[in-house]
Amino acid sequence: MIGIFDSGSGGLSVLSALRKQAPKADIVYFGDIANAPYGGKSPDELAALVQNGMRVLAEHSATEIIAACNSIAFSVLAGAAGHERLIEMTRPTARMMRAFAGERVLLLATQATINAGIYRDALWSIVDLDELPIPELAGAIEDEKTAVEITAIVRAALLKKTGKIYEKVLLGCTHYPLVGGTIEREMRGLFPQAQIIDPAEAVAREAVERFDCEGSGTVTFLISKDTHAFRNRIAPLFLETQCTLQVI
Ligand code: DGL
């Protein structure tokens, strides 16, 4: 059983990529919405949340883990998960970014991810990296703020990079692909030639290579707080596969 862990809805971008590549994988997904967003928390707080997330997933039979949250990648790499069969976001992303060696890349991520320096460490020798934290964005997505509010947050952040040139914009928070269309629209005027990179597929590919993906294709959702936004996001999946949702 593959466990996917995120602060809330962000890991759904990884879940969706994994289901495309491995429709038979049995998955248990923990969205820790009660503690979201993670991106403003300290390393100690994040380490404790990682331990809690691992406990929840182990109690629900997960034996292989995808930490589908960039904000916890530092804690995971520092050993907080205490798990060997685990994939986090930064290493598969770095491997994927080798295809773009030498290019100018803008990383969009939470403050915790930028503060931890994990992408600087992973990518400095591969690409010419610039970074932009968007502190309010993941929380706004989780809370299903209006398109107008999301657009304003994205626009205000991207404007800080006016005049810069990038070949790639890397989505370093798993929540961001959920508003990929808005990011795409807002960056067009600023960085017309830049292409958005979502690491979800590369992370899912690594799971397919390393994890047991032969099951009955069931998905068990666990959430630490019930929200309409999360239920709305997963509703389409309930039509096409065997799913359950539990508030824990
Ligand atoms: N989706 C997560 C990430 O990739 C967490 C965002 C948050 O909760 O702030 O960083």
CSV table of C-alpha atoms and ligand atoms in Angstrom, one decimal:
chain,number,residue,atom,x,y,z
A,1,MET,CA,0.0,0.0,0.0
A,2,ILE,CA,1.4,3.4,-1.0
A,3,GLY,CA,0.9,6.3,1.4
A,4,ILE,CA,0.8,9.8,0.1
A,5,PHE,CA,1.2,12.7,2.6
A,6,ASP,CA,0.6,16.4,2.2
A,7,SER,CA,-0.8,19.3,4.3
A,8,GLY,CA,-4.0,19.0,2.4
A,9,SER,CA,-4.9,19.1,-1.3
A,10,GLY,CA,-1.5,19.6,-2.8
A,11,GLY,CA,-0.6,15.9,-2.9
A,12,LEU,CA,-3.6,15.4,-5.1
A,13,SER,CA,-1.4,16.6,-8.0
A,14,VAL,CA,1.0,13.7,-7.3
A,15,LEU,CA,-1.9,11.2,-6.7
A,16,SER,CA,-3.3,12.1,-10.0
A,17,ALA,CA,0.0,11.6,-11.8
A,18,LEU,CA,0.5,8.3,-10.0
A,19,ARG,CA,-2.9,7.0,-10.9
A,20,LYS,CA,-2.3,7.8,-14.6
A,21,GLN,CA,1.0,5.8,-14.5
A,22,ALA,CA,-0.2,3.1,-12.1
A,23,PRO,CA,-4.0,2.7,-12.1
A,24,LYS,CA,-3.8,-0.5,-10.1
A,25,ALA,CA,-1.8,0.9,-7.2
A,26,ASP,CA,-3.6,0.8,-3.8
A,27,ILE,CA,-3.2,4.2,-2.2
A,28,VAL,CA,-3.9,5.7,1.2
A,29,TYR,CA,-3.7,9.5,1.1
A,30,PHE,CA,-3.4,11.7,4.3
A,31,GLY,CA,-4.2,15.4,4.0
A,32,ASP,CA,-3.4,17.1,7.2
A,33,ILE,CA,-5.8,19.9,6.6
A,34,ALA,CA,-6.2,20.7,10.4
A,35,ASN,CA,-2.6,21.8,10.4
A,36,ALA,CA,-2.4,23.4,6.9
A,37,PRO,CA,-0.7,25.4,5.6
A,38,TYR,CA,2.7,23.9,6.4
A,39,GLY,CA,4.6,26.5,4.5
A,40,GLY,CA,4.8,29.0,7.4
A,41,LYS,CA,5.9,26.5,10.1
A,42,SER,CA,9.3,26.1,11.7
A,43,PRO,CA,11.6,23.1,11.0
A,44,ASP,CA,10.7,21.7,14.5
A,45,GLU,CA,7.0,22.0,13.9
A,46,LEU,CA,7.4,20.4,10.5
A,47,ALA,CA,9.4,17.5,11.9
A,48,ALA,CA,6.7,16.8,14.5
A,49,LEU,CA,4.0,16.9,11.7
A,50,VAL,CA,6.1,14.5,9.6
A,51,GLN,CA,6.2,12.0,12.5
A,52,ASN,CA,2.5,12.3,13.0
A,53,GLY,CA,1.8,11.8,9.3
A,54,MET,CA,4.0,8.7,9.2
A,55,ARG,CA,2.2,7.3,12.2
A,56,VAL,CA,-1.2,7.9,10.6
A,57,LEU,CA,-0.2,6.3,7.3
A,58,ALA,CA,1.4,3.3,9.0
A,59,GLU,CA,-1.8,2.8,11.1
A,60,HIS,CA,-3.6,2.6,7.7
A,61,SER,CA,-1.2,0.0,6.3
A,62,ALA,CA,1.0,2.2,4.2
A,63,THR,CA,4.4,0.5,3.7
A,64,GLU,CA,5.8,2.8,1.0
A,65,ILE,CA,5.6,6.6,1.3
A,66,ILE,CA,5.5,9.6,-1.1
A,67,ALA,CA,6.0,12.8,0.9
A,68,ALA,CA,4.1,14.9,-1.6
A,69,CYS,CA,4.9,18.1,0.1
A,70,ASN,CA,8.0,20.2,-0.6
A,71,SER,CA,7.7,22.1,2.7
A,72,ILE,CA,8.5,18.9,4.6
A,73,ALA,CA,11.3,17.7,2.3
A,74,PHE,CA,14.0,19.1,4.5
A,75,SER,CA,12.7,17.3,7.6
A,76,VAL,CA,12.3,14.1,5.6
A,77,LEU,CA,15.8,14.3,4.3
A,78,ALA,CA,17.1,15.0,7.8
A,79,GLY,CA,15.5,11.7,8.9
A,80,ALA,CA,12.3,12.8,10.6
A,81,ALA,CA,10.2,10.3,8.7
A,82,GLY,CA,12.3,7.4,9.9
A,83,HIS,CA,11.3,5.5,6.8
A,84,GLU,CA,13.4,3.8,4.2
A,85,ARG,CA,10.9,3.2,1.5
A,86,LEU,CA,10.1,6.9,1.0
A,87,ILE,CA,10.2,9.3,-2.0
A,88,GLU,CA,10.3,13.0,-1.3
A,89,MET,CA,9.9,15.8,-3.9
A,90,THR,CA,13.3,17.3,-4.4
A,91,ARG,CA,15.4,14.4,-5.6
A,92,PRO,CA,13.2,13.2,-8.4
A,93,THR,CA,12.8,16.9,-9.4
A,94,ALA,CA,16.5,17.4,-9.5
A,95,ARG,CA,16.9,14.3,-11.7
A,96,MET,CA,14.2,15.6,-14.1
A,97,MET,CA,15.8,19.1,-14.2
A,98,ARG,CA,19.0,17.6,-15.7
A,99,ALA,CA,17.2,17.8,-19.0
A,100,PHE,CA,17.3,21.6,-18.6
A,101,ALA,CA,20.9,22.0,-17.6
A,102,GLY,CA,22.2,25.6,-17.6
A,103,GLU,CA,18.7,27.1,-18.1
A,104,ARG,CA,17.4,30.0,-16.0
A,105,VAL,CA,14.8,28.6,-13.6
A,106,LEU,CA,12.5,30.4,-11.3
A,107,LEU,CA,11.4,28.3,-8.3
A,108,LEU,CA,8.0,29.1,-6.8
A,109,ALA,CA,7.6,27.6,-3.4
A,110,THR,CA,6.5,28.2,0.2
A,111,GLN,CA,8.5,30.2,2.7
A,112,ALA,CA,9.5,26.9,4.5
A,113,THR,CA,10.8,25.4,1.3
A,114,ILE,CA,12.8,28.5,0.4
A,115,ASN,CA,14.2,28.9,3.9
A,116,ALA,CA,15.3,25.3,4.0
A,117,GLY,CA,17.4,25.8,0.9
A,118,ILE,CA,16.6,22.3,-0.4
A,119,TYR,CA,16.2,23.3,-4.0
A,120,ARG,CA,19.4,25.5,-3.9
A,121,ASP,CA,21.2,22.4,-2.7
A,122,ALA,CA,19.6,20.0,-5.2
A,123,LEU,CA,19.8,22.3,-8.3
A,124,TRP,CA,22.8,24.7,-7.9
A,125,SER,CA,25.0,22.5,-10.1
A,126,ILE,CA,22.3,21.9,-12.7
A,127,VAL,CA,20.5,25.1,-13.5
A,128,ASP,CA,20.8,28.9,-12.9
A,129,LEU,CA,18.2,29.1,-10.0
A,130,ASP,CA,16.3,32.0,-8.8
A,131,GLU,CA,13.6,31.7,-6.0
A,132,LEU,CA,10.3,33.3,-5.2
A,133,PRO,CA,8.3,32.5,-2.1
A,134,ILE,CA,4.6,32.9,-2.3
A,135,PRO,CA,3.7,32.7,1.4
A,136,GLU,CA,-0.1,33.0,1.1
A,137,LEU,CA,-0.8,30.9,-1.9
A,138,ALA,CA,-1.0,27.3,-0.6
A,139,GLY,CA,-3.3,28.4,2.2
A,140,ALA,CA,-5.5,30.3,-0.2
A,141,ILE,CA,-5.7,27.3,-2.5
A,142,GLU,CA,-6.5,25.0,0.4
A,143,ASP,CA,-9.3,27.3,1.6
A,144,GLU,CA,-10.6,27.6,-2.0
A,145,LYS,CA,-10.4,31.3,-2.1
A,146,THR,CA,-11.9,32.9,-5.2
A,147,ALA,CA,-10.2,33.1,-8.6
A,148,VAL,CA,-9.9,36.8,-8.1
A,149,GLU,CA,-8.1,36.5,-4.8
A,150,ILE,CA,-5.8,33.7,-6.1
A,151,THR,CA,-5.0,35.8,-9.2
A,152,ALA,CA,-4.1,38.8,-7.0
A,153,ILE,CA,-1.7,36.7,-4.9
A,154,VAL,CA,0.0,35.2,-7.9
A,155,ARG,CA,0.3,38.5,-9.7
A,156,ALA,CA,1.7,40.4,-6.8
A,157,ALA,CA,4.4,37.8,-6.3
A,158,LEU,CA,5.4,37.4,-9.9
A,159,LEU,CA,5.7,41.2,-10.3
A,160,LYS,CA,8.6,41.1,-8.0
A,161,LYS,CA,10.6,39.4,-10.8
A,162,THR,CA,9.7,42.0,-13.4
A,163,GLY,CA,12.5,42.4,-16.0
A,164,LYS,CA,14.0,38.9,-15.3
A,165,ILE,CA,14.3,36.2,-17.9
A,166,TYR,CA,13.6,32.6,-17.3
A,167,GLU,CA,13.3,29.5,-19.5
A,168,LYS,CA,11.5,27.5,-16.8
A,169,VAL,CA,9.2,28.2,-13.9
A,170,LEU,CA,9.3,25.3,-11.4
A,171,LEU,CA,6.3,24.6,-9.2
A,172,GLY,CA,8.0,23.8,-5.9
A,173,CYS,CA,4.8,23.4,-4.0
A,174,THR,CA,2.4,20.6,-4.8
A,175,HIS,CA,-0.6,22.9,-4.3
A,176,TYR,CA,0.5,25.2,-7.1
A,177,PRO,CA,-0.4,22.9,-10.1
A,178,LEU,CA,-4.0,23.1,-8.8
A,179,VAL,CA,-3.9,26.8,-10.0
A,180,GLY,CA,-1.5,26.1,-12.8
A,181,GLY,CA,-3.8,27.9,-15.3
A,182,THR,CA,-3.7,31.1,-13.2
A,183,ILE,CA,0.1,31.0,-12.9
A,184,GLU,CA,0.5,30.4,-16.6
A,185,ARG,CA,-1.7,33.3,-17.5
A,186,GLU,CA,0.0,35.7,-15.0
A,187,MET,CA,3.5,34.9,-16.1
A,188,ARG,CA,2.8,35.2,-19.8
A,189,GLY,CA,3.3,39.0,-19.8
A,190,LEU,CA,6.4,38.8,-17.6
A,191,PHE,CA,8.3,35.8,-18.9
A,192,PRO,CA,6.8,35.1,-22.3
A,193,GLN,CA,9.1,32.3,-23.2
A,194,ALA,CA,9.1,30.5,-19.9
A,195,GLN,CA,7.6,27.0,-19.5
A,196,ILE,CA,5.9,25.7,-16.4
A,197,ILE,CA,7.4,22.5,-14.9
A,198,ASP,CA,5.3,20.4,-12.5
A,199,PRO,CA,7.4,17.7,-10.7
A,200,ALA,CA,4.4,15.5,-10.0
A,201,GLU,CA,5.0,13.2,-13.0
A,202,ALA,CA,8.7,12.7,-12.2
A,203,VAL,CA,7.8,11.8,-8.6
A,204,ALA,CA,5.1,9.4,-9.7
A,205,ARG,CA,7.5,7.8,-12.2
A,206,GLU,CA,10.0,7.1,-9.4
A,207,ALA,CA,7.2,5.5,-7.3
A,208,VAL,CA,6.3,3.3,-10.3
A,209,GLU,CA,10.0,2.2,-10.6
A,210,ARG,CA,10.5,1.6,-6.9
A,211,PHE,CA,7.1,0.7,-5.2
A,212,ASP,CA,4.6,-2.1,-5.5
A,213,CYS,CA,1.9,-0.7,-7.8
A,214,GLU,CA,0.0,-3.9,-8.4
A,215,GLY,CA,-3.3,-3.9,-6.5
A,216,SER,CA,-6.9,-3.2,-7.0
A,217,GLY,CA,-6.6,0.5,-7.6
A,218,THR,CA,-8.3,1.6,-4.4
A,219,VAL,CA,-7.9,5.0,-2.8
A,220,THR,CA,-8.4,5.7,0.9
A,221,PHE,CA,-8.5,9.4,1.8
A,222,LEU,CA,-7.8,10.4,5.4
A,223,ILE,CA,-8.2,14.0,6.3
A,224,SER,CA,-7.6,15.7,9.7
A,225,LYS,CA,-10.3,18.3,9.0
A,226,ASP,CA,-13.4,18.0,6.9
A,227,THR,CA,-13.7,20.7,4.2
A,228,HIS,CA,-16.0,21.2,1.2
A,229,ALA,CA,-13.0,22.2,-0.9
A,230,PHE,CA,-11.2,18.9,-0.4
A,231,ARG,CA,-14.5,16.9,-0.9
A,232,ASN,CA,-15.1,18.9,-4.2
A,233,ARG,CA,-11.6,18.2,-5.4
A,234,ILE,CA,-11.8,14.4,-4.9
A,235,ALA,CA,-15.4,14.0,-6.0
A,236,PRO,CA,-14.5,13.1,-9.6
A,237,LEU,CA,-12.3,10.3,-8.5
A,238,PHE,CA,-15.2,8.6,-6.6
A,239,LEU,CA,-17.0,8.2,-10.0
A,240,GLU,CA,-14.2,6.3,-11.6
A,241,THR,CA,-12.6,4.2,-8.8
A,242,GLN,CA,-13.2,2.5,-5.5
A,243,CYS,CA,-12.6,5.3,-2.9
A,244,THR,CA,-13.4,6.0,0.7
A,245,LEU,CA,-13.0,9.1,2.8
A,246,GLN,CA,-12.5,9.2,6.5
A,247,VAL,CA,-12.1,12.3,8.8
A,248,ILE,CA,-9.6,11.3,11.5
B,1,DGL,N1,1.8,21.3,-0.7
B,1,DGL,C1,2.9,21.6,0.2
B,1,DGL,C2,4.2,21.9,-0.4
B,1,DGL,O1,4.5,21.3,-1.4
B,1,DGL,C3,2.5,22.3,1.4
B,1,DGL,C4,2.0,23.7,1.2
B,1,DGL,C5,1.5,24.3,2.6
B,1,DGL,O2,0.8,23.6,3.3
B,1,DGL,O3,1.9,25.4,2.9
B,1,DGL,O4,5.0,22.6,0.1
